[in-house]
Amino acid sequence: MTAASRVIAVTGGASGIGFAFSEALARAGHQVVIADLRGAVEAAERLSAQGLKAIGTQTDVVKPADVAGMVEQAVKAFGRLDVLVNNAGLFTTLTLKPFDQISDAEWMRVMEVNTLGPFVCAKAVVPEMRKNGFGRIVNIASTTPIKGTPNMLHYVASKGAVIAFTRSLARELGKDDITVNAIAPGFTLSDGVLDNDLHSKMGDVVRKTSRSLQRDQVPEDLVGALLFLASDGAGFITGQTIAVDGGSVFI
Ligand SMILES: NC(=O)c1ccc[n+]([C@@H]2O[C@H](COP(=O)([O-])OP(=O)(O)OC[C@H]3O[C@@H](n4cnc5c(N)ncnc54)[C@H](O)[C@@H]3O)[C@@H](O)[C@H]2O)c1
């Protein structure tokens, strides 16, 4: 049986973990819609230049009009939209600090991008998925809410919300045969992490203190779980969070 080729939107898909997802999905024969605040068109061109199927659309995930445009472009280019990967998030640009030094404005911004963003995107794609009788939503969470990682309370709370969102939305969309799952990465050397000394130092601590597999985690470590969740074989899995972290937490 040949694997189905799906139309897959990856938010924040132009760099870091998101670009690793976009590239791996396109290499696996899927048609990829890269939606990002910046660099989306250029990232898609990098894939098209390799003969892969991708388009890019400048999209702010918290703006419903942008997200509606992303869905419209996916349908125009590839005829439908099968899978949404809610990957865009604020993490690598955040400064680690005690909770009482986080301003209300910073708290709200992190919640906006990390929780309102997936909500806006899910609302925009579900009608298209319902129409086609197929849908997969994969949310990129984090293992930090399971560990209770200190010094980024807004981020950790937002990713805890993503896990809760995954479970509850899975219950609502089961009747439509749309699955909703999450991948919880451990500390991963994405482009943004490599640009931030404090984050990189945290990665050393994680590896030495809690990870079973004693090496750094890289974006490519996450693609297997995503390819699986997008595959036909994962059709009866929903509401789950898969930790991909080298055995740091056990859910
Ligand atoms: N790197 C890690 O250690 C790690 C660990 C666990 C979870 N995660 C999660 O994985 C995802 C990707 O992380 P990363 O390390 O590649 O981050 P990154 O900061 O390197 O990349 C995030 C991407 O999202 C885009 N983006 C940000 N705000 C956006 C918005 N409003 N609309 C559209 N695009 C937006 C950015 O332009 C960027 O391309 C995030 O959700 C992050 O929270 C990362």
Tab-separated table of C-alpha atoms in Angstrom, residues 66-203:
chain	number	residue	atom	x	y	z
A	66	ASP	CA	-4.031	35.797	8.232
A	67	VAL	CA	-4.934	32.246	9.204
A	68	ALA	CA	-8.014	32.250	6.944
A	69	GLY	CA	-5.701	33.369	4.120
A	70	MET	CA	-3.350	30.477	4.911
A	71	VAL	CA	-6.207	27.953	4.578
A	72	GLU	CA	-7.370	29.627	1.362
A	73	GLN	CA	-3.887	29.437	-0.151
A	74	ALA	CA	-3.517	25.771	0.836
A	75	VAL	CA	-6.809	24.908	-0.868
A	76	LYS	CA	-5.941	26.993	-3.926
A	77	ALA	CA	-2.516	25.385	-4.339
A	78	PHE	CA	-3.245	21.787	-3.326
A	79	GLY	CA	-7.050	21.395	-3.321
A	80	ARG	CA	-7.543	20.756	0.416
A	81	LEU	CA	-5.946	20.863	3.879
A	82	ASP	CA	-5.564	17.580	5.759
A	83	VAL	CA	-3.185	18.189	8.642
A	84	LEU	CA	-2.417	21.186	10.855
A	85	VAL	CA	0.828	21.287	12.826
A	86	ASN	CA	0.525	23.961	15.527
A	87	ASN	CA	4.246	24.564	15.978
A	88	ALA	CA	4.575	28.384	16.096
A	89	GLY	CA	5.413	29.478	19.596
A	90	LEU	CA	7.317	31.910	21.747
A	91	PHE	CA	10.161	30.150	23.522
A	92	THR	CA	13.650	30.798	22.264
A	93	THR	CA	13.278	34.587	22.418
A	94	LEU	CA	12.178	34.507	26.085
A	95	THR	CA	14.555	35.396	28.900
A	96	LEU	CA	14.613	32.987	31.829
A	97	LYS	CA	13.556	34.784	35.023
A	98	PRO	CA	11.803	34.198	38.377
A	99	PHE	CA	8.015	34.320	38.082
A	100	ASP	CA	7.637	37.615	39.944
A	101	GLN	CA	9.840	39.361	37.387
A	102	ILE	CA	7.571	38.433	34.478
A	103	SER	CA	5.434	41.438	33.521
A	104	ASP	CA	1.711	41.005	32.919
A	105	ALA	CA	2.246	42.141	29.324
A	106	GLU	CA	4.896	39.459	28.690
A	107	TRP	CA	2.634	36.828	30.291
A	108	MET	CA	-0.244	37.843	28.007
A	109	ARG	CA	1.931	37.833	24.875
A	110	VAL	CA	3.243	34.308	25.558
A	111	MET	CA	-0.290	33.078	26.217
A	112	GLU	CA	-1.478	34.833	23.076
A	113	VAL	CA	0.978	33.208	20.678
A	114	ASN	CA	1.194	29.807	22.404
A	115	THR	CA	-2.486	29.242	23.232
A	116	LEU	CA	-4.648	31.661	21.233
A	117	GLY	CA	-2.582	30.834	18.106
A	118	PRO	CA	-3.405	27.078	18.075
A	119	PHE	CA	-7.051	27.919	18.881
A	120	VAL	CA	-7.368	30.388	15.978
A	121	CYS	CA	-5.679	27.895	13.634
A	122	ALA	CA	-7.859	24.959	14.744
A	123	LYS	CA	-11.031	27.017	14.238
A	124	ALA	CA	-9.905	27.915	10.715
A	125	VAL	CA	-8.917	24.417	9.536
A	126	VAL	CA	-11.665	22.258	11.054
A	127	PRO	CA	-14.417	23.309	8.570
A	128	GLU	CA	-12.124	22.279	5.697
A	129	MET	CA	-11.294	18.965	7.420
A	130	ARG	CA	-14.973	18.263	8.134
A	131	LYS	CA	-15.794	18.918	4.475
A	132	ASN	CA	-13.188	16.370	3.360
A	133	GLY	CA	-13.923	13.768	6.049
A	134	PHE	CA	-10.280	13.637	7.138
A	135	GLY	CA	-8.272	15.672	9.594
A	136	ARG	CA	-5.284	15.569	11.891
A	137	ILE	CA	-4.180	18.279	14.289
A	138	VAL	CA	-0.771	17.963	15.921
A	139	ASN	CA	0.094	20.473	18.640
A	140	ILE	CA	3.683	21.049	19.648
A	141	ALA	CA	3.660	21.171	23.437
A	142	SER	CA	6.713	20.658	25.684
A	143	THR	CA	7.814	18.418	28.525
A	144	THR	CA	8.264	21.493	30.768
A	145	PRO	CA	4.709	21.349	32.239
A	146	ILE	CA	5.293	17.723	33.180
A	147	LYS	CA	8.630	18.547	34.827
A	148	GLY	CA	7.495	21.840	36.342
A	149	THR	CA	10.531	23.611	34.922
A	150	PRO	CA	11.254	26.851	36.836
A	151	ASN	CA	12.004	30.378	35.566
A	152	MET	CA	9.610	30.525	32.619
A	153	LEU	CA	6.255	30.234	34.310
A	154	HIS	CA	4.339	31.847	31.442
A	155	TYR	CA	5.819	29.450	28.902
A	156	VAL	CA	5.323	26.360	31.066
A	157	ALA	CA	1.718	27.346	31.834
A	158	SER	CA	1.058	27.939	28.120
A	159	LYS	CA	2.371	24.489	27.166
A	160	GLY	CA	0.358	22.875	29.959
A	161	ALA	CA	-2.643	24.552	28.330
A	162	VAL	CA	-1.651	23.057	24.960
A	163	ILE	CA	-1.770	19.542	26.464
A	164	ALA	CA	-5.200	20.241	28.003
A	165	PHE	CA	-6.404	21.788	24.706
A	166	THR	CA	-5.279	18.626	22.881
A	167	ARG	CA	-7.292	16.328	25.147
A	168	SER	CA	-10.456	18.379	25.156
A	169	LEU	CA	-10.468	19.137	21.417
A	170	ALA	CA	-9.864	15.437	20.673
A	171	ARG	CA	-13.124	14.672	22.511
A	172	GLU	CA	-14.998	17.331	20.515
A	173	LEU	CA	-13.683	16.308	17.102
A	174	GLY	CA	-13.833	12.521	17.454
A	175	LYS	CA	-17.294	12.451	15.879
A	176	ASP	CA	-15.773	14.075	12.762
A	177	ASP	CA	-12.947	11.515	12.557
A	178	ILE	CA	-10.446	14.295	13.179
A	179	THR	CA	-7.624	13.336	15.541
A	180	VAL	CA	-5.872	15.787	17.842
A	181	ASN	CA	-2.544	14.855	19.422
A	182	ALA	CA	0.481	16.599	20.862
A	183	ILE	CA	4.206	16.082	20.653
A	184	ALA	CA	6.109	17.208	23.742
A	185	PRO	CA	9.738	17.877	22.812
A	186	GLY	CA	12.490	17.935	25.372
A	187	PHE	CA	15.112	20.653	25.232
A	188	THR	CA	16.033	20.814	21.531
A	189	LEU	CA	18.902	22.589	19.821
A	190	SER	CA	16.801	24.609	17.373
A	191	ASP	CA	18.168	27.697	15.577
A	192	GLY	CA	16.700	29.988	18.221
A	193	VAL	CA	18.174	27.996	21.129
A	194	LEU	CA	21.618	27.999	19.508
A	195	ASP	CA	21.409	31.810	19.276
A	196	ASN	CA	20.733	32.150	23.020
A	197	ASP	CA	23.584	31.391	25.455
A	198	LEU	CA	21.378	31.010	28.525
A	199	HIS	CA	19.101	28.503	26.775
A	200	SER	CA	22.092	26.540	25.478
A	201	LYS	CA	23.513	26.263	29.017
A	202	MET	CA	20.133	24.964	30.207
A	203	GLY	CA	20.415	22.237	27.552
